[in-house]
Amino acid sequence: MSFTVAKGETVGIVGESGSGKSVTALAIMGILHPAARVTSGRAVFGGLDLVAASESQRREYRGRELSMIFQNPRAALNPIRTVGRQICDVLLRHANLPRVQVRPRAMELLARVQIPDAARRFDAYPFELSGGMCQRVMIALAIACAPALIVADEPTTGLDVTTQAGILDLLDELRRTTRTATIVITHDLGLAAERCDRIVVMHAGHVVETAPAHRLFTHPRHPYTARLIASTPRPGAKLTELTPITGAVPDLRGALPVCRYRSRCDRGTDACDEAPLPRIAVDDGHVVACRFPALT
Amino acid sequence: MNADTRAPLLDVRALTKYFPLRGTTARVHAVDDVTFAIARGESVGLVGESGCGKSTLVKLIARVLDPTDGRIYFDGADVGTIPAERFARVPARARIQMVFQDPADSLNPRFTAFDTIADPLRRLGTAPTGQSLRTRVAEVAELVGLPRALLGRYPHQLSGGQQQRVGIGRAIALRPSLLILDEPTSALDVSVQAVILHLLADLRERLGMAYLFVSHDLNVVRMVTERVLVMYLGRIVESGPAAAIFDAAAHPYTRALVPAIPVLGSARHRERVRLSGEPRSPVDPSPTTCRFFGRCPDGFERCEREMPVLAHITDDHEAACFAARR
Ligand SMILES: Nc1ncnc2c1ncn2[C@@H]1O[C@H](COP(=O)(O)OP(=O)(O)OP(=O)(O)O)[C@@H](O)[C@H]1O
Ligand SMILES: [Mg+2]
């Protein structure tokens, strides 16, 4: 799979679980499980190939230039260290701040992610905060050093919509003021629609469609994208209108068909089994990996 | 079963939970003076800002946490006074069950799907061993749509959706009359979420359970609940039929919440109301100031010197606000 993110751009990666969204992010961050290996390809960041880089080069980048917001905040935070200390730790390691400014700066970060009465929650342990509060602490950690690229894996699933809007505004402000590039991995298509410039749709490890955000949701061309949209709850919709995607992501361990959506697709023909998988530019910046793009 | 079927299934009165703020004498008011009821078979949604006390409230009701004050009547019996650690062994335990957000976190990694579903049956059920246990587990697996072949698997060998089916199976094994669901689908992707929501609706119909459904996804809440409670900083600020909450909200907090729902296909950065101002602290908040004061677009001086309480807008719609829209 290939995609690029420019300075100040927000790209959304959407798809079901098992489609490879999180693995892509972890590969970029160079923190894949030791058993996993990036077999080929590059992730070039400001000129440095992160896949080829040494672990120490990558460590230098992570936290300062690159930061990640994880999917499961409770697991990503240290359970036996107060949240305030954890933010101070990051600032001490990467921020180059005079020591006396570390604590006030950490406090300010907690307030920026909308933890009410931040000063008095500074010494709380993660278990003493709600799920969404832990998520916001992690966001504070991720933005502590004004990174050049933030990879956010489901950054706001545990947040109510008003807090979510506030946090996304904050990320947006970073994008505008420090030209931070953001990769948002999400299955919340509504969020992706409102907050991303461009969307990359993944299925079973392939990019099946990529388009400017608004266009993707108004004119989806890959049948999988259309199914994803139909399985998303809309305001006022009834449960009966909600249709799950039939079939399952194919087992990635075996031999795979040319089009990995083939077994789930109701429009496939024998021509779909012919390699290579086409990548058709249907519009400006809109590419679809389907031999028979849907008409919309 | 209690004889009086007109009495609510769950009746919560002035329920309160304070957590000590470590190293101080101050307390976090996580749940403060909450009163509401759930009828038999009713599906009720619970929504509100992150950190407002939803999980604490449902943990009090599921009796895994002890209240600081207030009462919890379940089927007419006062269950709030039974200490949480003892509650695990009383018969009422079987009738209030809970499904958690992250199936991976809430399942025991050393239990197979069979063991997880069998666990409550062994502990509290009437079919604790042998063939009758196997039959019951198979029935439950069937109900939640878990293929029998998967019963021998451990959580890490199951997909997220399958794990959540196991979690739901464990919760319904004893045929509870109240199922509490704390963000049951937020760790799942949209397609699996759709499957699980259909499953939950189907189970409610077949088993006649009442649901207390906590979620940040307001579109989902609207799909699966009949009535909605809105919480703000420890208190219920609005309660009413789902349609009234979504189309004719009375409380200013709810009126800010509903339009904030992201919409597919809408223009990027669409303009909408933002809540401005500092949220009030949950640490020893003033008992005589509305918790929303300071962020409320409609606040006035009375809101600072008097705490509004729930008052009727219509028969079944209440809001705690001096400026509530009628
Ligand atoms: N064990 C605890 N010790 C101290 N404070 C706690 C504890 N558990 C919860 N709290 C506090 O109680 C308040 C309510 O938390 P709760 O988890 O109930 O919120 P929530 O509404 O479920 O939030 P979310 O939507 O983020 O899950 C928060 O201020 C939280 O920090
Ligand atoms: Mg919660």
XYZ file of C-alpha atoms and ligand atoms in Angstrom:
654
model
C 0.000 0.000 0.000
C 1.172 3.544 -0.661
C -0.003 6.923 0.416
C 1.492 10.283 1.282
C 0.736 12.917 3.867
C 1.815 16.502 3.330
C 2.729 19.015 6.017
C -0.421 20.403 7.540
C -2.561 17.745 5.925
C -4.969 15.386 7.665
C -5.417 11.985 6.072
C -7.961 9.481 7.320
C -7.475 5.728 7.040
C -10.759 3.848 7.315
C -11.755 0.204 7.073
C -12.881 -2.725 9.207
C -10.749 -4.242 11.910
C -8.409 -6.699 10.296
C -8.032 -4.450 7.269
C -4.524 -3.430 8.282
C -5.104 0.140 9.475
C -3.374 -0.188 12.805
C -0.592 -2.353 11.436
C 0.187 0.362 8.899
C 0.421 2.936 11.659
C 2.604 0.779 13.844
C 4.902 0.054 10.927
C 5.284 3.787 10.346
C 6.103 4.300 13.972
C 8.576 1.405 13.858
C 7.121 -0.252 16.900
C 5.681 -3.391 15.405
C 5.926 -6.493 17.516
C 9.394 -8.038 17.111
C 7.808 -11.069 15.445
C 6.420 -8.879 12.685
C 8.610 -7.545 9.944
C 8.090 -4.952 7.283
C 8.914 -7.140 4.299
C 9.258 -4.424 1.750
C 8.553 -0.816 1.137
C 9.477 2.434 2.756
C 7.963 4.999 5.066
C 9.800 8.164 4.281
C 9.471 10.931 6.803
C 11.111 14.284 6.147
C 13.749 12.476 4.070
C 14.437 9.657 6.550
C 13.236 6.157 5.682
C 11.679 5.042 8.954
C 11.577 1.405 7.962
C 15.276 1.283 7.183
C 16.304 3.578 10.037
C 18.057 2.175 13.068
C 16.100 1.729 16.254
C 18.000 4.585 17.913
C 17.249 6.941 15.017
C 13.612 6.012 15.281
C 13.546 6.458 19.028
C 14.949 9.926 18.532
C 12.078 10.727 16.186
C 9.318 9.186 18.230
C 7.985 11.484 20.885
C 9.671 14.522 19.411
C 8.854 14.566 15.706
C 6.457 11.672 15.469
C 3.907 10.802 18.019
C 1.154 8.319 18.338
C -2.238 8.318 19.997
C -3.110 4.721 20.794
C -6.399 2.969 20.522
C -6.557 1.693 24.087
C -5.589 4.515 26.442
C -5.758 2.486 29.628
C -3.245 0.026 28.264
C -0.954 2.725 26.871
C -0.652 4.722 30.093
C 1.544 3.563 32.946
C -0.916 2.369 35.605
C 1.396 3.043 38.556
C 2.504 6.564 37.677
C 0.299 9.639 38.061
C -0.868 11.205 34.831
C 0.886 14.485 35.633
C 4.233 12.709 36.133
C 3.798 10.871 32.840
C 3.434 14.140 30.969
C 6.433 15.624 32.804
C 8.467 12.540 31.812
C 7.826 13.166 28.133
C 8.599 16.864 28.441
C 11.856 16.159 30.292
C 12.942 13.630 27.700
C 12.058 15.523 24.550
C 11.086 19.133 25.087
C 14.256 20.966 26.069
C 12.399 23.027 28.647
C 13.997 24.561 31.728
C 13.154 22.257 34.653
C 10.995 24.814 36.443
C 8.729 25.130 33.441
C 8.025 21.427 33.110
C 5.285 21.124 35.718
C 3.368 24.269 34.696
C 3.599 23.208 31.073
C 2.262 19.726 31.908
C -0.599 21.325 33.822
C -1.376 23.547 30.851
C -1.453 20.519 28.544
C -3.962 18.769 30.809
C -6.156 21.847 30.707
C -5.853 22.049 26.922
C -7.293 18.570 26.561
C -10.218 19.749 28.695
C -9.579 17.929 31.949
C -11.645 20.085 34.340
C -9.755 21.324 37.395
C -6.512 20.076 35.836
C -4.360 21.258 38.739
C -6.162 18.970 41.154
C -6.264 15.980 38.820
C -2.529 16.222 38.130
C -1.730 13.630 40.792
C -4.445 11.173 39.759
C -3.554 7.661 38.653
C -5.108 6.424 35.404
C -7.599 4.169 37.268
C -8.957 7.258 39.004
C -9.915 8.854 35.709
C -12.736 7.923 33.357
C -12.003 6.153 30.065
C -12.350 9.336 28.064
C -10.157 11.275 30.484
C -7.358 8.713 30.011
C -7.776 9.107 26.297
C -7.312 12.866 26.652
C -4.214 12.383 28.828
C -2.758 10.354 26.000
C -3.552 13.096 23.556
C -1.781 15.545 25.867
C 1.263 13.240 25.781
C 1.135 13.068 22.000
C 1.041 16.829 21.472
C 3.452 17.673 24.302
C 6.369 18.341 21.977
C 4.524 19.777 18.968
C 5.409 16.852 16.706
C 5.593 17.134 12.913
C 3.432 14.030 12.421
C 0.752 12.620 14.681
C -0.600 9.154 14.036
C -3.917 8.925 15.847
C -5.444 5.449 16.090
C -9.132 5.891 16.993
C -8.326 9.084 18.920
C -11.815 9.905 20.111
C -13.878 6.688 20.320
C -14.334 7.063 24.069
C -15.384 10.718 23.963
C -18.763 12.374 23.811
C -19.344 14.472 20.725
C -18.782 17.876 22.323
C -15.504 16.864 23.965
C -14.549 15.138 20.729
C -15.185 18.338 18.810
C -12.998 20.242 21.282
C -10.128 17.755 20.961
C -10.347 17.712 17.183
C -10.333 21.520 17.172
C -7.145 21.346 19.198
C -5.515 18.985 16.682
C -6.742 21.275 13.944
C -5.151 24.273 15.599
C -1.841 22.383 15.743
C -2.208 21.647 12.068
C -2.677 25.317 11.280
C -0.104 26.797 13.650
C 2.727 24.267 13.473
C 1.756 22.593 10.173
C 1.514 19.237 11.917
C 0.552 16.438 9.566
C -1.990 14.008 10.963
C -2.950 10.459 10.075
C -6.271 9.584 11.665
C -7.122 5.910 11.762
C -10.776 5.445 12.450
C -13.891 3.475 11.750
C -15.969 6.574 12.504
C -16.767 7.690 8.987
C -18.625 10.774 10.238
C -15.507 11.971 11.973
C -13.352 11.222 8.952
C -15.796 13.082 6.728
C -15.697 16.208 8.838
C -12.064 16.296 9.824
C -9.919 14.890 7.047
C -8.704 16.362 3.791
C -8.286 13.003 2.195
C -9.474 9.476 2.992
C -7.761 6.181 2.308
C -10.073 3.153 2.469
C -8.356 -0.110 3.357
C -9.609 -3.636 2.983
C -7.588 -6.751 3.806
C -4.278 -4.933 3.566
C -5.055 -3.181 0.278
C -5.952 0.412 -0.394
C -9.224 0.020 -2.287
C -10.133 3.653 -2.711
C -8.696 7.065 -1.994
C -10.378 10.421 -2.546
C -10.898 13.890 -1.109
C -13.082 13.395 1.995
C -16.265 15.021 0.818
C -16.121 13.316 -2.547
C -15.568 9.890 -1.041
C -18.747 10.071 0.995
C -20.890 11.630 -1.673
C -19.526 9.574 -4.599
C -18.059 6.293 -3.339
C -16.947 4.147 -6.288
C -15.608 0.999 -4.638
C -18.426 -1.349 -3.558
C -16.682 -1.854 -0.218
C -16.708 1.875 0.512
C -20.411 1.984 -0.260
C -21.007 -0.912 2.162
C -18.991 0.779 4.911
C -21.120 3.885 4.528
C -24.318 1.836 4.679
C -23.242 0.187 7.931
C -22.700 3.545 9.637
C -25.543 4.783 11.871
C -26.949 8.094 10.683
C -28.908 10.646 12.666
C -32.494 9.509 13.053
C -31.969 6.243 11.158
C -33.741 3.086 12.305
C -31.942 -0.080 13.257
C -33.583 -1.867 10.329
C -31.817 0.527 7.955
C -28.423 -0.490 9.280
C -26.894 -3.195 7.131
C -23.732 -5.030 8.134
C -21.197 -5.900 5.429
C -21.686 -9.487 4.361
C -18.849 -11.981 4.507
C -15.550 -11.528 6.275
C -12.118 -10.109 5.513
C -10.298 -13.046 3.853
C -7.719 -14.966 5.840
C -4.502 -13.124 5.069
C -2.378 -16.191 5.761
C -3.432 -18.148 2.697
C -3.190 -17.560 -1.034
C -5.116 -14.397 -1.809
C -7.225 -13.534 -4.838
C -6.248 -10.558 -6.980
C -9.120 -8.545 -5.590
C -9.392 -9.313 -1.892
C -12.972 -8.095 -1.798
C -13.974 -10.637 -4.445
C -15.646 -13.178 -2.137
C -17.771 -10.473 -0.478
C -18.662 -8.570 -3.610
C -22.033 -8.987 -5.281
C -20.884 -7.448 -8.567
C -17.755 -9.484 -9.328
C -17.153 -11.382 -12.581
C -14.382 -13.694 -13.790
C -12.541 -10.657 -15.107
C -11.947 -9.661 -11.477
C -9.571 -12.616 -11.061
C -7.167 -11.291 -13.675
C -4.007 -9.698 -12.324
C -3.063 -6.996 -11.791
C -5.609 -5.272 -9.618
C -6.449 -2.111 -11.561
C -6.072 1.305 -10.001
C -8.387 3.590 -11.895
C -8.265 7.356 -11.560
C -11.940 8.225 -11.791
C -11.553 11.871 -10.909
C -9.014 14.370 -9.666
C -7.318 12.699 -6.692
C -9.900 9.924 -6.695
C -8.477 6.464 -7.332
C -10.364 3.200 -7.056
C -8.966 -0.346 -7.107
C -11.897 -1.991 -8.833
C -12.379 -3.237 -12.373
C -16.008 -2.140 -12.337
C -16.269 1.016 -10.241
C -19.799 1.581 -8.997
C -21.740 4.398 -10.601
C -22.971 7.057 -8.222
C -40.263 -12.848 41.205
C -41.948 -9.956 42.888
C -45.715 -10.000 42.735
C -46.220 -6.325 41.992
C -45.387 -6.067 38.307
C -46.450 -2.425 38.102
C -43.572 -1.344 40.317
C -40.499 -0.346 38.301
C -37.834 -2.962 37.750
C -35.126 -0.592 38.909
C -35.749 2.365 41.151
C -32.785 4.540 42.021
C -33.213 7.295 44.607
C -30.822 10.122 45.454
C -27.897 7.891 44.539
C -24.530 9.436 45.336
C -20.919 8.384 44.981
C -17.971 10.480 46.094
C -14.376 9.411 45.571
C -11.700 10.786 47.894
C -9.139 12.949 46.121
C -5.897 11.323 47.197
C -3.735 13.266 49.617
C -6.555 15.695 50.446
C -9.879 15.751 52.238
C -11.641 16.906 49.070
C -13.912 14.555 47.148
C -14.764 13.985 43.505
C -18.536 14.063 43.130
C -18.819 11.369 40.482
C -22.542 10.713 40.978
C -24.603 13.234 42.881
C -28.215 12.835 43.951
C -29.374 10.779 40.971
C -32.988 9.582 40.889
C -34.618 7.605 38.068
C -36.457 4.384 37.343
C -36.483 1.733 34.615
C -39.627 -0.243 33.812
C -39.624 -3.957 33.029
C -38.487 -4.560 29.470
C -37.707 -0.890 28.888
C -34.609 0.225 26.982
C -33.025 3.343 28.458
C -30.031 5.245 27.104
C -27.497 7.070 29.284
C -25.444 9.783 27.608
C -23.272 12.663 28.749
C -19.887 14.251 28.723
C -16.811 12.125 29.204
C -16.100 11.943 32.945
C -19.625 12.932 33.988
C -20.142 9.731 35.987
C -21.910 7.303 33.640
C -19.624 4.349 34.321
C -19.675 5.065 38.040
C -23.476 5.167 38.019
C -23.834 1.862 36.194
C -21.229 0.215 38.412
C -23.251 1.279 41.442
C -26.371 -0.248 39.925
C -24.563 -3.438 38.912
C -23.380 -3.464 42.534
C -19.680 -3.724 41.849
C -19.208 -0.389 43.632
C -20.732 0.762 46.940
C -22.672 4.036 47.006
C -21.810 6.873 49.375
C -25.498 7.543 49.828
C -28.918 6.888 48.327
C -30.994 3.813 47.576
C -31.198 1.193 44.836
C -34.383 -0.873 44.673
C -34.368 -3.779 42.283
C -37.664 -5.538 41.800
C -38.876 -3.953 45.011
C -35.927 -5.169 47.097
C -33.386 -2.773 48.579
C -30.132 -4.020 47.036
C -28.093 -0.858 47.589
C -27.244 -1.778 51.152
C -25.687 -5.152 50.300
C -21.902 -4.626 50.202
C -20.501 -5.084 46.687
C -18.290 -8.023 47.598
C -21.238 -9.915 49.070
C -23.550 -9.042 46.212
C -21.542 -11.339 43.932
C -23.130 -14.283 45.737
C -26.749 -13.217 46.202
C -29.483 -14.435 43.821
C -30.315 -10.905 42.628
C -26.832 -10.871 41.053
C -28.138 -13.206 38.376
C -30.789 -10.695 37.387
C -28.591 -7.613 36.889
C -25.781 -8.219 34.437
C -23.284 -6.052 32.661
C -21.536 -5.976 29.267
C -18.360 -3.916 29.043
C -16.783 -1.749 26.388
C -13.684 -3.629 25.494
C -14.350 -7.350 25.146
C -10.634 -8.073 25.061
C -10.140 -6.417 28.464
C -13.177 -7.850 30.157
C -12.714 -11.515 29.194
C -10.402 -13.738 31.201
C -7.561 -14.631 28.785
C -7.232 -18.088 30.348
C -10.907 -18.959 29.908
C -12.251 -20.526 26.734
C -15.510 -19.135 25.394
C -17.207 -22.151 26.994
C -15.695 -21.421 30.417
C -16.613 -17.742 30.227
C -20.263 -18.471 29.489
C -20.322 -21.376 31.968
C -18.795 -19.324 34.782
C -21.961 -17.533 35.958
C -23.974 -20.746 35.474
C -21.561 -22.632 37.702
C -21.615 -19.958 40.340
C -25.232 -18.927 40.471
C -27.098 -21.114 38.044
C -29.290 -24.115 38.514
C -27.339 -26.276 36.093
C -23.888 -26.248 37.618
C -22.293 -29.395 36.140
C -22.078 -32.040 33.484
C -24.464 -32.501 30.620
C -27.001 -29.941 31.801
C -24.256 -27.304 31.907
C -23.105 -28.183 28.405
C -26.667 -27.969 27.159
C -27.172 -24.545 28.745
C -23.916 -23.158 27.336
C -24.825 -24.454 23.884
C -28.224 -22.754 24.152
C -26.614 -19.455 25.100
C -24.070 -19.733 22.282
C -26.957 -20.294 19.905
C -28.794 -17.241 21.256
C -25.803 -14.935 20.745
C -24.933 -16.442 17.373
C -21.612 -17.919 18.407
C -20.810 -21.015 16.315
C -20.376 -24.032 18.591
C -17.025 -24.785 17.026
C -15.667 -21.594 18.629
C -16.593 -22.550 22.193
C -13.198 -24.124 22.795
C -11.304 -20.995 21.789
C -9.515 -18.483 23.991
C -10.201 -14.722 23.619
C -7.071 -14.084 21.520
C -8.286 -16.678 19.007
C -11.536 -14.788 18.453
C -12.305 -11.631 16.484
C -13.554 -8.512 18.274
C -17.143 -9.232 17.297
C -16.901 -12.850 18.427
C -15.360 -11.732 21.716
C -18.246 -9.371 22.283
C -20.692 -12.204 21.575
C -18.955 -14.185 24.317
C -19.224 -11.187 26.673
C -22.920 -10.852 25.894
C -23.358 -14.618 26.283
C -21.846 -14.496 29.767
C -24.158 -11.630 30.675
C -27.366 -13.258 29.453
C -26.560 -16.845 30.554
C -28.610 -16.388 33.723
C -31.462 -14.641 31.897
C -31.129 -11.289 33.674
C -34.048 -8.900 33.721
C -31.725 -5.884 33.506
C -28.761 -5.798 31.162
C -26.379 -2.881 31.600
C -24.265 -2.115 28.544
C -21.385 0.337 29.014
C -20.268 1.400 25.520
C -20.744 -2.161 24.225
C -19.839 -1.404 20.620
C -17.356 1.453 20.753
C -14.359 -0.867 20.427
C -15.915 -2.552 17.375
C -15.848 -1.423 13.778
C -19.042 -0.193 12.126
C -19.895 -3.418 10.382
C -19.495 -5.567 13.487
C -21.295 -2.908 15.483
C -24.277 -3.229 13.154
C -24.316 -6.991 13.711
C -24.092 -6.652 17.511
C -26.829 -3.980 17.617
C -29.166 -6.254 15.668
C -28.272 -9.088 18.052
C -29.025 -6.945 21.113
C -32.381 -5.823 19.709
C -33.265 -9.428 18.908
C -32.262 -10.680 22.375
C -34.309 -8.010 24.080
C -37.319 -9.036 22.090
C -36.847 -12.737 22.785
C -35.883 -12.538 26.449
C -37.832 -9.428 27.476
C -34.859 -7.808 29.211
C -34.615 -4.134 30.148
C -31.498 -2.340 28.921
C -29.491 0.493 30.387
C -27.346 1.482 27.437
C -24.376 3.839 27.847
C -22.888 5.225 24.668
C -21.250 8.260 23.144
C -22.710 7.407 19.764
C -25.972 9.298 19.891
C -27.178 7.848 16.588
C -26.844 4.390 18.096
C -28.585 5.442 21.307
C -31.480 6.717 19.286
C -31.716 3.415 17.408
C -31.828 1.116 20.389
C -33.462 3.009 23.250
C -36.932 4.281 24.058
C -35.984 6.770 26.722
C -32.778 8.734 27.282
C -31.128 10.123 30.416
C -28.643 12.952 29.948
C -25.983 13.401 32.625
C -23.777 16.388 33.265
C -21.103 16.433 35.973
C -22.639 13.806 38.230
C -26.280 14.817 37.843
C -29.130 13.900 35.518
C -30.055 17.119 33.733
C -32.657 15.814 31.303
C -34.769 12.716 30.831
C -37.385 11.942 28.231
C -38.495 9.841 25.270
C -35.669 9.411 22.763
C -37.550 11.402 20.136
C -38.026 14.365 22.496
C -34.364 14.362 23.531
C -33.152 14.353 19.939
C -35.745 16.603 18.325
C -36.959 18.857 21.131
C -34.234 18.961 23.768
C -35.061 21.201 26.703
C -31.756 21.490 28.556
C -29.058 23.768 27.080
C -26.444 21.022 27.514
C -28.499 18.574 25.466
C -29.110 21.264 22.904
C -25.340 21.646 22.478
C -24.776 17.890 22.440
C -27.203 16.811 19.738
C -26.004 19.124 16.933
C -22.390 18.128 17.619
C -23.003 14.671 16.110
C -20.700 14.354 13.085
C -22.632 13.829 9.874
C -21.513 11.826 6.860
C -21.266 13.785 3.683
C -21.594 17.169 5.372
C -19.120 19.866 4.469
C -15.823 19.910 6.264
C -15.622 22.120 9.351
C -19.275 22.830 9.330
C -20.139 25.631 11.708
C -21.761 24.622 14.936
C -22.168 25.739 18.489
C -19.167 25.123 20.656
C -19.422 25.059 24.397
C -17.151 27.828 25.563
C -16.033 28.654 29.074
C -14.409 26.520 31.738
C -16.223 23.373 32.812
C -16.874 23.423 36.573
C -14.762 21.161 38.725
C -16.212 17.836 39.903
C -14.156 18.286 43.101
C -16.457 19.508 45.895
C -18.645 21.576 43.578
C -20.977 24.159 45.085
C -24.302 22.590 46.085
C -26.085 25.812 45.188
C -24.761 26.480 41.688
C -25.929 24.759 38.529
C -23.099 22.468 37.333
C -23.456 23.811 33.809
C -23.223 27.453 34.849
C -20.243 29.171 33.227
C -20.526 27.144 30.034
C -24.236 27.583 29.577
C -25.315 29.980 26.845
C -28.586 30.656 28.719
C -27.245 31.013 32.268
C -28.319 33.920 34.444
C -27.768 35.012 38.034
C -30.265 32.629 39.600
C -28.270 29.670 38.217
C -25.315 30.695 40.340
C -27.158 30.759 43.647
C -29.622 27.913 43.272
C -29.268 24.350 42.022
C -31.986 23.533 39.484
C -33.724 20.182 39.996
C -35.590 18.025 37.481
C -38.986 19.486 36.659
C -41.608 18.297 34.207
C -41.747 19.822 30.730
C -44.411 17.371 29.624
C -45.712 14.191 31.251
C -42.672 12.112 30.484
C -40.048 14.753 29.751
C -38.066 16.430 32.535
C -35.189 18.909 32.658
C -33.189 20.490 35.463
C -32.897 24.049 34.215
C -34.446 27.399 35.062
C -34.304 28.360 31.406
C -35.526 25.030 30.013
C -37.247 25.253 26.623
C -40.787 24.068 26.598
N -11.718 4.773 41.397
C -11.821 6.106 41.306
N -11.134 6.916 42.152
C -11.246 8.260 42.060
N -12.005 8.914 41.157
C -12.700 8.169 40.289
C -12.654 6.733 40.303
N -13.451 6.278 39.295
C -13.967 7.363 38.681
N -13.533 8.504 39.266
C -13.885 9.885 38.885
O -15.301 9.981 38.812
C -15.697 10.812 37.706
C -16.657 10.053 36.806
O -15.980 8.978 36.158
P -16.737 7.916 35.237
O -15.744 6.871 34.848
O -17.966 7.465 35.926
O -17.119 8.816 33.969
P -17.841 8.427 32.586
O -19.051 9.279 32.467
O -18.024 6.970 32.485
O -16.779 8.954 31.516
P -16.346 8.352 30.067
O -17.419 8.769 29.138
O -15.065 9.089 29.793
O -16.186 6.876 30.210
C -14.402 11.263 37.016
O -14.063 12.542 37.485
C -13.386 10.241 37.485
O -12.095 10.797 37.520
Mg -17.196 5.429 31.156
